[in-house]
Short mmCIF file of C-alpha atoms and ligand atoms in Angstrom, two decimals:
data_model
loop_
_atom_site.label_atom_id
_atom_site.label_comp_id
_atom_site.label_asym_id
_atom_site.label_seq_id
_atom_site.Cartn_x
_atom_site.Cartn_y
_atom_site.Cartn_z
CA MET A 1 0.00 0.00 0.00
CA THR A 2 1.21 3.51 -0.79
CA ASN A 3 2.49 5.39 2.22
CA HIS A 4 0.73 8.77 2.06
CA GLY A 5 2.57 10.12 5.10
CA THR A 6 5.41 11.65 3.09
CA PHE A 7 4.99 14.16 0.28
CA THR A 8 5.04 13.68 -3.49
CA GLU A 9 3.57 16.03 -6.08
CA ALA A 10 1.62 13.21 -7.71
CA ALA A 11 -0.09 12.06 -4.48
CA SER A 12 -0.37 15.47 -2.80
CA VAL A 13 -4.17 15.32 -2.49
CA GLU A 14 -4.24 11.84 -0.92
CA THR A 15 -1.37 12.73 1.42
CA VAL A 16 -3.21 15.71 2.86
CA THR A 17 -6.75 14.29 2.92
CA ALA A 18 -5.53 11.11 4.65
CA ARG A 19 -4.89 13.29 7.71
CA HIS A 20 -8.68 13.87 7.97
CA ALA A 21 -9.17 10.21 8.97
CA GLY A 22 -9.29 11.18 12.64
CA CYS A 23 -11.77 14.05 12.16
CA ALA A 24 -14.81 13.52 14.40
CA ASN A 25 -17.00 15.72 12.18
CA PRO A 26 -17.76 13.86 8.91
CA ARG A 27 -19.14 16.97 7.17
CA LEU A 28 -16.00 18.95 8.00
CA ALA A 29 -13.83 16.12 6.65
CA GLU A 30 -15.94 15.98 3.45
CA VAL A 31 -15.81 19.74 2.82
CA MET A 32 -12.08 20.08 3.62
CA SER A 33 -11.14 17.05 1.52
CA ALA A 34 -13.02 18.44 -1.51
CA LEU A 35 -11.46 21.86 -0.95
CA ILE A 36 -7.94 20.37 -0.84
CA ARG A 37 -8.61 18.34 -3.97
CA HIS A 38 -9.82 21.35 -5.97
CA LEU A 39 -7.08 23.63 -4.61
CA HIS A 40 -4.27 21.20 -5.46
CA ASP A 41 -5.79 20.42 -8.88
CA PHE A 42 -6.01 24.17 -9.56
CA ALA A 43 -2.30 24.73 -8.77
CA LYS A 44 -1.33 21.77 -10.95
CA GLU A 45 -3.58 22.86 -13.83
CA VAL A 46 -2.10 26.36 -14.05
CA ASN A 47 1.45 25.38 -12.95
CA LEU A 48 1.23 28.05 -10.27
CA THR A 49 4.53 29.93 -9.86
CA GLN A 50 5.96 30.83 -6.44
CA ALA A 51 5.69 34.55 -7.37
CA GLU A 52 1.98 34.15 -8.19
CA TRP A 53 1.28 32.38 -4.89
CA ASP A 54 3.21 35.06 -2.96
CA LEU A 55 1.08 37.69 -4.72
CA ALA A 56 -2.10 35.82 -3.76
CA ILE A 57 -1.00 35.63 -0.10
CA GLY A 58 -0.28 39.38 -0.16
CA PHE A 59 -3.73 40.00 -1.68
CA LEU A 60 -5.48 37.92 1.00
CA THR A 61 -3.46 39.65 3.72
CA LYS A 62 -4.57 43.09 2.46
CA THR A 63 -8.16 41.81 2.21
CA GLY A 64 -8.03 40.87 5.89
CA GLN A 65 -6.31 44.08 6.95
CA ILE A 66 -8.91 46.38 5.36
CA SER A 67 -11.84 44.37 6.78
CA SER A 68 -13.82 45.66 9.77
CA ALA A 69 -17.41 45.59 11.05
CA GLU A 70 -18.25 48.31 8.49
CA ARG A 71 -16.08 47.05 5.62
CA GLN A 72 -16.31 43.33 4.81
CA GLU A 73 -13.79 42.91 1.99
CA PHE A 74 -13.98 39.09 2.08
CA ILE A 75 -17.73 39.19 1.34
CA LEU A 76 -16.99 41.64 -1.46
CA LEU A 77 -14.39 39.18 -2.81
CA SER A 78 -16.93 36.36 -2.66
CA ASP A 79 -19.45 38.65 -4.42
CA VAL A 80 -17.21 39.61 -7.36
CA LEU A 81 -16.16 35.97 -7.88
CA GLY A 82 -19.84 35.05 -8.33
CA PHE A 83 -19.49 32.80 -5.28
CA SER A 84 -22.06 34.62 -3.10
CA MET A 85 -24.64 34.18 -5.86
CA LEU A 86 -23.74 30.50 -6.29
CA VAL A 87 -24.04 29.69 -2.56
CA ASP A 88 -27.30 31.67 -2.46
CA ALA A 89 -28.67 29.72 -5.46
CA ILE A 90 -27.70 26.33 -3.94
CA ASN A 91 -29.46 27.25 -0.70
CA ASN A 92 -32.59 28.80 -2.20
CA ARG A 93 -33.81 26.38 -4.86
CA ARG A 94 -37.50 27.24 -5.16
CA PRO A 95 -40.53 25.86 -6.98
CA ALA A 96 -41.44 27.40 -10.33
CA GLY A 97 -43.38 30.63 -9.88
CA ALA A 98 -41.68 31.67 -6.63
CA THR A 99 -39.68 34.92 -6.76
CA GLU A 100 -35.94 34.30 -7.01
CA ASN A 101 -33.36 35.34 -4.45
CA THR A 102 -30.36 37.50 -5.16
CA VAL A 103 -27.35 38.78 -3.22
CA PHE A 104 -28.07 40.49 0.14
CA GLY A 105 -25.31 43.10 -0.02
CA PRO A 106 -23.74 44.99 2.90
CA PHE A 107 -26.15 47.94 3.16
CA HIS A 108 -29.18 46.48 4.94
CA VAL A 109 -29.83 47.80 8.48
CA GLU A 110 -31.75 45.96 11.20
CA ASP A 111 -33.57 49.01 12.57
CA ALA A 112 -34.96 50.65 9.42
CA PRO A 113 -37.93 52.96 10.07
CA LYS A 114 -41.41 51.40 10.02
CA ARG A 115 -43.60 53.37 7.63
CA GLU A 116 -47.27 53.60 6.67
CA MET A 117 -48.30 51.99 3.41
CA GLY A 118 -47.89 54.50 0.54
CA GLU A 119 -45.43 56.68 2.48
CA THR A 120 -42.18 57.91 0.93
CA ILE A 121 -38.81 56.46 1.87
CA CYS A 122 -36.89 59.31 0.20
CA LEU A 123 -35.90 61.90 2.81
CA ASP A 124 -33.27 63.93 0.94
CA GLY A 125 -35.57 65.14 -1.86
CA LYS A 126 -33.08 64.11 -4.55
CA GLY A 127 -33.83 61.96 -7.60
CA GLU A 128 -36.71 61.02 -9.85
CA THR A 129 -39.74 60.04 -7.76
CA CYS A 130 -41.14 56.56 -8.26
CA LEU A 131 -44.15 54.64 -6.93
CA PHE A 132 -43.31 51.01 -6.12
CA GLU A 133 -46.37 48.82 -5.73
CA GLY A 134 -47.63 45.28 -6.01
CA ARG A 135 -48.70 42.29 -3.97
CA VAL A 136 -47.08 39.62 -1.86
CA LEU A 137 -48.63 36.30 -2.87
CA ASP A 138 -48.33 32.60 -2.15
CA LEU A 139 -47.66 30.07 -4.93
CA THR A 140 -51.39 29.76 -5.67
CA GLY A 141 -51.86 33.54 -6.03
CA VAL A 142 -53.50 34.07 -2.63
CA PRO A 143 -52.45 37.40 -1.02
CA ILE A 144 -50.28 37.10 2.11
CA GLU A 145 -51.45 39.23 5.04
CA GLY A 146 -48.88 40.42 7.58
CA ALA A 147 -45.83 40.10 5.28
CA THR A 148 -42.99 42.40 6.30
CA VAL A 149 -41.54 44.23 3.29
CA ASP A 150 -38.18 45.79 4.17
CA VAL A 151 -36.79 47.95 1.32
CA TRP A 152 -33.63 49.94 0.72
CA SER A 153 -31.93 51.70 -2.20
CA ASP A 154 -29.16 54.16 -2.93
CA ASN A 155 -29.90 57.86 -3.30
CA ALA A 156 -29.69 59.85 -6.53
CA ASP A 157 -25.91 60.24 -6.01
CA GLY A 158 -25.43 56.46 -5.87
CA PHE A 159 -24.79 56.12 -2.12
CA TYR A 160 -26.72 54.38 0.69
CA ASP A 161 -27.43 56.45 3.81
CA VAL A 162 -25.02 54.29 5.86
CA GLN A 163 -22.19 55.23 3.47
CA GLN A 164 -22.77 58.94 4.09
CA PRO A 165 -23.59 59.50 7.77
CA GLY A 166 -23.93 63.23 8.41
CA ILE A 167 -24.54 63.88 4.70
CA GLN A 168 -27.73 61.88 4.16
CA PRO A 169 -30.56 61.77 6.71
CA LYS A 170 -30.58 58.50 8.70
CA GLY A 171 -33.13 56.12 7.17
CA ASN A 172 -32.96 57.83 3.77
CA ASN A 173 -34.33 55.56 1.03
CA ARG A 174 -35.22 52.72 3.38
CA GLY A 175 -38.34 51.61 5.22
CA VAL A 176 -40.34 48.67 6.54
CA PHE A 177 -43.97 48.08 5.47
CA VAL A 178 -46.46 45.42 6.56
CA THR A 179 -49.11 44.11 4.16
CA GLY A 180 -52.82 44.03 5.02
CA ARG A 181 -55.42 41.44 4.00
CA ASP A 182 -55.06 42.27 0.29
CA GLY A 183 -51.30 41.49 0.40
CA ARG A 184 -50.60 44.85 -1.19
CA TYR A 185 -47.52 46.96 -0.62
CA ALA A 186 -46.95 50.49 -1.92
CA PHE A 187 -44.32 53.10 -1.21
CA ARG A 188 -42.74 56.08 -2.87
CA GLY A 189 -39.01 56.29 -3.41
CA ILE A 190 -36.74 57.24 -6.27
CA LYS A 191 -35.87 55.45 -9.46
CA PRO A 192 -32.55 53.98 -8.23
CA VAL A 193 -29.29 54.71 -10.06
CA SER A 194 -26.36 52.39 -10.86
CA TYR A 195 -23.36 52.72 -8.53
CA PRO A 196 -19.89 51.22 -8.00
CA ILE A 197 -19.30 48.73 -5.18
CA PRO A 198 -16.57 49.91 -2.78
CA ASP A 199 -13.50 49.69 -5.06
CA ASP A 200 -10.79 51.50 -3.08
CA GLY A 201 -9.38 48.24 -1.62
CA PRO A 202 -7.72 45.04 -2.90
CA VAL A 203 -10.95 43.76 -4.50
CA GLY A 204 -11.26 46.98 -6.52
CA GLN A 205 -7.61 46.62 -7.58
CA MET A 206 -8.26 43.02 -8.64
CA LEU A 207 -11.25 44.11 -10.75
CA ALA A 208 -9.10 46.79 -12.44
CA HIS A 209 -6.34 44.24 -13.23
CA LEU A 210 -8.98 41.93 -14.72
CA GLY A 211 -10.36 44.75 -16.91
CA ARG A 212 -13.67 44.66 -15.02
CA HIS A 213 -15.73 47.67 -13.93
CA PRO A 214 -17.10 47.87 -10.35
CA TYR A 215 -20.69 48.93 -11.22
CA ARG A 216 -23.99 47.41 -10.17
CA PRO A 217 -27.09 48.06 -12.29
CA ALA A 218 -29.72 50.22 -10.56
CA HIS A 219 -31.91 48.21 -8.17
CA MET A 220 -34.29 48.35 -5.23
CA HIS A 221 -33.52 45.88 -2.41
CA TYR A 222 -36.28 43.81 -0.77
CA LEU A 223 -36.24 41.54 2.27
CA ILE A 224 -39.70 39.98 2.56
CA THR A 225 -40.68 37.72 5.45
CA ALA A 226 -43.97 36.16 6.52
CA PRO A 227 -44.78 33.34 8.96
CA GLY A 228 -44.91 29.98 7.17
CA PHE A 229 -42.93 31.22 4.16
CA GLN A 230 -39.29 31.19 3.12
CA ARG A 231 -37.43 34.45 3.67
CA LEU A 232 -37.02 36.26 0.35
CA VAL A 233 -33.86 38.34 -0.17
CA THR A 234 -34.03 39.98 -3.54
CA HIS A 235 -33.89 43.13 -5.68
CA THR A 236 -35.89 44.47 -8.57
CA PHE A 237 -33.68 45.88 -11.31
CA VAL A 238 -34.36 48.90 -13.49
CA GLY A 239 -35.06 47.59 -17.00
CA GLY A 240 -32.74 49.10 -19.64
CA ASP A 241 -29.87 49.79 -17.22
CA GLU A 242 -26.52 49.69 -19.05
CA TYR A 243 -24.98 47.32 -16.46
CA LEU A 244 -27.73 44.65 -16.44
CA THR A 245 -25.49 42.13 -18.23
CA SER A 246 -22.25 43.05 -16.44
CA ASP A 247 -23.24 43.43 -12.77
CA ALA A 248 -19.97 43.43 -10.74
CA VAL A 249 -21.51 40.90 -8.30
CA PHE A 250 -23.58 38.82 -10.81
CA GLY A 251 -26.82 39.61 -8.95
CA VAL A 252 -29.09 39.97 -11.99
CA LYS A 253 -31.65 37.27 -12.75
CA ALA A 254 -33.89 37.91 -15.76
CA SER A 255 -37.06 37.39 -13.69
CA LEU A 256 -36.10 40.30 -11.41
CA ILE A 257 -35.98 43.01 -14.10
CA ALA A 258 -38.96 45.25 -13.34
CA PRO A 259 -40.92 47.59 -15.58
CA TYR A 260 -40.60 51.34 -14.96
CA GLU A 261 -43.55 53.20 -16.46
CA ARG A 262 -43.31 56.95 -17.00
CA LEU A 263 -46.32 58.68 -15.36
CA ARG A 264 -47.69 61.79 -17.12
CA GLY A 265 -49.29 64.79 -15.42
CA GLN A 266 -48.60 63.55 -11.89
CA GLU A 267 -46.24 64.62 -9.14
CA THR A 268 -44.62 61.16 -9.11
CA LEU A 269 -42.56 60.59 -12.28
CA TRP A 270 -42.35 56.79 -12.43
CA ARG A 271 -44.29 53.68 -11.40
CA SER A 272 -42.67 50.28 -10.94
CA PRO A 273 -45.20 47.47 -10.41
CA PHE A 274 -43.93 44.09 -9.15
CA ASP A 275 -45.60 41.13 -7.43
CA PHE A 276 -43.55 38.91 -5.10
CA VAL A 277 -44.38 35.22 -4.72
CA LEU A 278 -43.18 33.46 -1.56
CA ALA A 279 -42.49 29.74 -1.32
CA PRO A 280 -43.73 27.88 1.78
CA THR A 281 -41.19 26.77 4.39
C1 BEZ B 1 -25.58 46.02 -2.90
O1 BEZ B 1 -26.37 45.80 -3.79
O2 BEZ B 1 -25.93 46.82 -2.05
C2 BEZ B 1 -24.24 45.34 -2.91
C3 BEZ B 1 -24.15 43.98 -3.13
C4 BEZ B 1 -22.91 43.36 -3.13
C5 BEZ B 1 -21.76 44.10 -2.91
C6 BEZ B 1 -21.85 45.47 -2.71
C7 BEZ B 1 -23.10 46.11 -2.71
FE1 FE B 2 -27.48 47.69 -3.60
#
């Protein structure tokens, strides 16, 4: 039998994974063994040079050093690699007809202001006003009463309120609404604008080296919860946005592109109708 205790390039995977034999947690052993296999195969496939690996270690070090409670560069890295969207998709496979999930993003807050149905979320008076309305439904089309609809978007300058404390009013372009018996939600906000993800760190540098831009297409974020239903984390995207097919974090799903209708002769300039369908738990 081959002795996997000592190292050879050819048997590197087996040598390392054999050490997991004493792991008391079978899932941990499974995940780590697969990770080692793919990591070693990757290095062999590209004939990774020492200089390239040193560069990667430096990159990961900088990613850790810039990270804090407010700035999560590792999540950003996962986002731009399409990995956040992949893990989200694996964990939120839904029946046909249910609204699809997309990436959560770093700009949700737990204590967003509760607002009356129809109220505006825009507190800074900037941007093109838009009425967002629709229903929260179950898979059979029955309205869901008591669904919490938590929404947030950037302002007309492309920043969330939490990115500009002291410049934007707290709670600007965010709010929490609860549906009544008809399952309807309605609120006024602005037609969101496209914006760059934070690109002044190592992830931004990586995007630049790869010839990628840091922009996200304009979107409104939704977190919708209701007892007995799966939590829905999603956005609706502004149809026609120039970045719809090149979102820096791969968040766009075709089913989430919403209509924006131009309203004539009214104070509100736009209307974006969208129904959300929740899957049962
Ligand atoms: C966002 O949509 O808010 C977002 C998502 C991923 C990374 C950065 C921002
Ligand atoms: Fe966003």
